[in-house]
Amino acid sequence: MSLDIFLVLALLFAALLHASWNALIKSGGDKSLDTALIHSLGLVFALPALLWFGLPPAAAWPFIAASTLIHIAYYAALAGAYRYGDLGLTYPIMRGAAPLLVALVSSVLLDEPLSGPAWLGVIVLSAGVLLVGLARAGHNAANAGHRRKALGFALANAAIIASYTVIDGMGVRAAGNAFSYVAALFLFDGLPYMALVLWRAGPRRGEALRYMRARAALALAGTAASLGSYGIALWAMMHAPVALVAALRETSVIFAALIGTWVLGERFGWARATGTALVVAGVVTLRFS
């Protein structure tokens, strides 16, 4: 299992798709509702995909069930991070810490120890991702509390991301077909969180439903991006070590930073430029490790 240039390019495209649907959530007025809507609409694409690719084998369903439960925590932490922090702050923290955790866990659970150059690539790439997120100047006391909450949600989500990445890496290999596995996962994983969000809305449920109806068309594009991004990542995990796939997928932070700057009006700055250079160096190191 190794990383050829086609796999690298496919993962970079998956990274762009991932950053795009995260930016869509950040740009909305209600982060929880947008998160729930994007992922509950997964069944629109999942049902036709399952009819085409077929159901995963029985060996894959325990992994799908476990991943579905973990994704509820992921969506909750994601919405919390975006409620209190910029896309350019929270997204890199969530995505930057996860590859290191995946590398540590996958070497034991998946028997995929990394070589020295591969470890160097993962560490350099993760350092660049974290630098992009932590390069924040000009915070004042008024928003310091929100920053701490955003970082708390983001760091918690890094551990959650590492957990479902390893589980899905094992699950897709048990399934033998990445597209069947991801279709089954997307059929179920957004619905529990949608039910939780609507339950928490209480008397505002009618208002929440009106908000989601107004955002449905845009959210459907986010759903397609999310499904495409994770489908590519799971397919790559069948051909390359999970830790390397996880690390390369986090180049999405560069796309997120650019989207945050060009579309959402967030600051970029020299520190983020340095982080971007580290990410590129990490990608090159992984490609030739």
Tab-separated table of N, CA, C and O in Angstrom, residues 45-93:
chain	number	residue	atom	x	y	z
A	45	PHE	N	-28.838	10.845	-1.735
A	45	PHE	CA	-27.811	10.242	-2.581
A	45	PHE	C	-27.537	8.791	-2.197
A	45	PHE	O	-27.160	7.981	-3.053
A	46	ALA	N	-27.719	8.467	-0.920
A	46	ALA	CA	-27.359	7.142	-0.436
A	46	ALA	C	-28.277	6.047	-0.985
A	46	ALA	O	-27.808	4.956	-1.339
A	47	LEU	N	-29.566	6.318	-1.051
A	47	LEU	CA	-30.495	5.296	-1.535
A	47	LEU	C	-30.193	4.866	-2.976
A	47	LEU	O	-30.081	3.663	-3.252
A	48	PRO	N	-30.059	5.809	-3.918
A	48	PRO	CA	-29.702	5.374	-5.285
A	48	PRO	C	-28.343	4.661	-5.336
A	48	PRO	O	-28.179	3.701	-6.105
A	49	ALA	N	-27.386	5.138	-4.523
A	49	ALA	CA	-26.062	4.509	-4.528
A	49	ALA	C	-26.131	3.064	-4.029
A	49	ALA	O	-25.463	2.174	-4.573
A	50	LEU	N	-26.945	2.819	-2.994
A	50	LEU	CA	-27.084	1.452	-2.486
A	50	LEU	C	-27.774	0.554	-3.499
A	50	LEU	O	-27.456	-0.637	-3.614
A	51	LEU	N	-28.738	1.097	-4.246
A	51	LEU	CA	-29.387	0.306	-5.294
A	51	LEU	C	-28.381	-0.066	-6.393
A	51	LEU	O	-28.466	-1.153	-6.986
A	52	TRP	N	-27.425	0.837	-6.635
A	52	TRP	CA	-26.439	0.592	-7.682
A	52	TRP	C	-25.317	-0.334	-7.206
A	52	TRP	O	-24.955	-1.302	-7.890
A	53	PHE	N	-24.746	-0.026	-6.014
A	53	PHE	CA	-23.593	-0.777	-5.524
A	53	PHE	C	-23.965	-1.978	-4.654
A	53	PHE	O	-23.144	-2.870	-4.445
A	54	GLY	N	-25.190	-1.982	-4.121
A	54	GLY	CA	-25.599	-3.052	-3.227
A	54	GLY	C	-25.244	-2.768	-1.781
A	54	GLY	O	-24.456	-1.865	-1.473
A	55	LEU	N	-25.836	-3.540	-0.874
A	55	LEU	CA	-25.568	-3.379	0.556
A	55	LEU	C	-24.188	-3.922	0.907
A	55	LEU	O	-23.710	-4.878	0.289
A	56	PRO	N	-23.530	-3.315	1.898
A	56	PRO	CA	-22.260	-3.867	2.368
A	56	PRO	C	-22.482	-5.249	2.993
A	56	PRO	O	-23.581	-5.565	3.460
A	57	PRO	N	-21.453	-6.083	3.042
A	57	PRO	CA	-21.586	-7.389	3.695
A	57	PRO	C	-21.786	-7.246	5.192
A	57	PRO	O	-21.542	-6.184	5.779
A	58	ALA	N	-22.217	-8.332	5.827
A	58	ALA	CA	-22.532	-8.317	7.260
A	58	ALA	C	-21.337	-7.888	8.104
A	58	ALA	O	-21.502	-7.232	9.138
A	59	ALA	N	-20.135	-8.234	7.663
A	59	ALA	CA	-18.934	-7.906	8.449
A	59	ALA	C	-18.730	-6.406	8.607
A	59	ALA	O	-18.075	-5.949	9.559
A	60	ALA	N	-19.298	-5.598	7.690
A	60	ALA	CA	-19.090	-4.148	7.744
A	60	ALA	C	-20.082	-3.434	8.639
A	60	ALA	O	-19.813	-2.299	9.077
A	61	TRP	N	-21.233	-4.042	8.932
A	61	TRP	CA	-22.292	-3.315	9.632
A	61	TRP	C	-21.950	-2.925	11.073
A	61	TRP	O	-22.374	-1.837	11.516
A	62	PRO	N	-21.193	-3.715	11.836
A	62	PRO	CA	-20.796	-3.223	13.177
A	62	PRO	C	-19.981	-1.937	13.107
A	62	PRO	O	-20.136	-1.050	13.962
A	63	PHE	N	-19.140	-1.803	12.094
A	63	PHE	CA	-18.350	-0.576	11.927
A	63	PHE	C	-19.255	0.588	11.522
A	63	PHE	O	-19.072	1.720	11.998
A	64	ILE	N	-20.236	0.328	10.657
A	64	ILE	CA	-21.173	1.380	10.256
A	64	ILE	C	-21.974	1.860	11.464
A	64	ILE	O	-22.173	3.069	11.649
A	65	ALA	N	-22.424	0.924	12.307
A	65	ALA	CA	-23.187	1.297	13.498
A	65	ALA	C	-22.341	2.123	14.460
A	65	ALA	O	-22.790	3.155	14.992
A	66	ALA	N	-21.105	1.697	14.690
A	66	ALA	CA	-20.221	2.438	15.595
A	66	ALA	C	-19.915	3.827	15.052
A	66	ALA	O	-19.935	4.823	15.799
A	67	SER	N	-19.648	3.907	13.753
A	67	SER	CA	-19.342	5.199	13.138
A	67	SER	C	-20.544	6.138	13.203
A	67	SER	O	-20.386	7.346	13.427
A	68	THR	N	-21.737	5.597	13.006
A	68	THR	CA	-22.952	6.415	13.079
A	68	THR	C	-23.100	7.055	14.450
A	68	THR	O	-23.420	8.249	14.575
A	69	LEU	N	-22.858	6.285	15.498
A	69	LEU	CA	-22.959	6.824	16.865
A	69	LEU	C	-21.899	7.895	17.116
A	69	LEU	O	-22.188	8.948	17.694
A	70	ILE	N	-20.685	7.642	16.677
A	70	ILE	CA	-19.603	8.611	16.891
A	70	ILE	C	-19.862	9.891	16.108
A	70	ILE	O	-19.531	10.993	16.565
A	71	HIS	N	-20.477	9.772	14.939
A	71	HIS	CA	-20.753	10.959	14.139
A	71	HIS	C	-21.759	11.902	14.802
A	71	HIS	O	-21.761	13.106	14.508
A	72	ILE	N	-22.612	11.388	15.675
A	72	ILE	CA	-23.523	12.284	16.410
A	72	ILE	C	-22.707	13.263	17.250
A	72	ILE	O	-22.954	14.477	17.252
A	73	ALA	N	-21.695	12.737	17.944
A	73	ALA	CA	-20.812	13.602	18.737
A	73	ALA	C	-20.019	14.541	17.829
A	73	ALA	O	-19.795	15.712	18.170
A	74	TYR	N	-19.615	14.052	16.681
A	74	TYR	CA	-18.864	14.881	15.726
A	74	TYR	C	-19.682	16.080	15.273
A	74	TYR	O	-19.201	17.227	15.281
A	75	TYR	N	-20.931	15.854	14.893
A	75	TYR	CA	-21.763	16.949	14.411
A	75	TYR	C	-22.049	17.958	15.521
A	75	TYR	O	-22.077	19.172	15.282
A	76	ALA	N	-22.251	17.472	16.729
A	76	ALA	CA	-22.514	18.372	17.850
A	76	ALA	C	-21.294	19.248	18.136
A	76	ALA	O	-21.415	20.468	18.344
A	77	ALA	N	-20.107	18.640	18.145
A	77	ALA	CA	-18.881	19.405	18.396
A	77	ALA	C	-18.572	20.352	17.239
A	77	ALA	O	-18.089	21.465	17.455
A	78	LEU	N	-18.861	19.918	16.020
A	78	LEU	CA	-18.638	20.768	14.849
A	78	LEU	C	-19.486	22.033	14.922
A	78	LEU	O	-18.995	23.150	14.730
A	79	ALA	N	-20.776	21.856	15.220
A	79	ALA	CA	-21.664	23.008	15.326
A	79	ALA	C	-21.229	23.936	16.460
A	79	ALA	O	-21.267	25.164	16.333
A	80	GLY	N	-20.794	23.364	17.587
A	80	GLY	CA	-20.331	24.176	18.702
A	80	GLY	C	-19.089	24.975	18.358
A	80	GLY	O	-18.967	26.152	18.720
A	81	ALA	N	-18.152	24.340	17.645
A	81	ALA	CA	-16.925	25.036	17.259
A	81	ALA	C	-17.234	26.226	16.361
A	81	ALA	O	-16.678	27.317	16.528
A	82	TYR	N	-18.142	26.039	15.399
A	82	TYR	CA	-18.462	27.121	14.467
A	82	TYR	C	-19.365	28.180	15.094
A	82	TYR	O	-19.439	29.300	14.613
A	83	ARG	N	-20.032	27.819	16.177
A	83	ARG	CA	-20.865	28.805	16.870
A	83	ARG	C	-19.984	29.838	17.574
A	83	ARG	O	-20.330	31.021	17.663
A	84	TYR	N	-18.820	29.408	18.071
A	84	TYR	CA	-17.988	30.294	18.881
A	84	TYR	C	-16.705	30.770	18.190
A	84	TYR	O	-16.050	31.682	18.692
A	85	GLY	N	-16.332	30.173	17.069
A	85	GLY	CA	-15.062	30.547	16.457
A	85	GLY	C	-15.132	30.646	14.947
A	85	GLY	O	-16.030	30.088	14.316
A	86	ASP	N	-14.175	31.363	14.366
A	86	ASP	CA	-14.069	31.486	12.915
A	86	ASP	C	-13.769	30.135	12.286
A	86	ASP	O	-13.158	29.247	12.910
A	87	LEU	N	-14.132	30.010	11.016
A	87	LEU	CA	-13.753	28.828	10.244
A	87	LEU	C	-12.241	28.679	10.224
A	87	LEU	O	-11.703	27.577	10.386
A	88	GLY	N	-11.532	29.793	10.033
A	88	GLY	CA	-10.076	29.753	9.939
A	88	GLY	C	-9.387	29.387	11.237
A	88	GLY	O	-8.213	29.000	11.233
A	89	LEU	N	-10.067	29.501	12.369
A	89	LEU	CA	-9.496	29.091	13.663
A	89	LEU	C	-9.844	27.647	13.976
A	89	LEU	O	-8.973	26.816	14.235
A	90	THR	N	-11.134	27.333	13.972
A	90	THR	CA	-11.588	26.039	14.493
A	90	THR	C	-11.323	24.891	13.530
A	90	THR	O	-10.955	23.792	13.956
A	91	TYR	N	-11.505	25.119	12.237
A	91	TYR	CA	-11.334	24.040	11.267
A	91	TYR	C	-9.914	23.470	11.300
A	91	TYR	O	-9.726	22.249	11.350
A	92	PRO	N	-8.852	24.301	11.273
A	92	PRO	CA	-7.498	23.742	11.326
A	92	PRO	C	-7.197	22.986	12.621
A	92	PRO	O	-6.452	22.000	12.588
A	93	ILE	N	-7.735	23.442	13.745
A	93	ILE	CA	-7.470	22.737	15.005
A	93	ILE	C	-8.091	21.348	14.960
A	93	ILE	O	-7.462	20.343	15.336
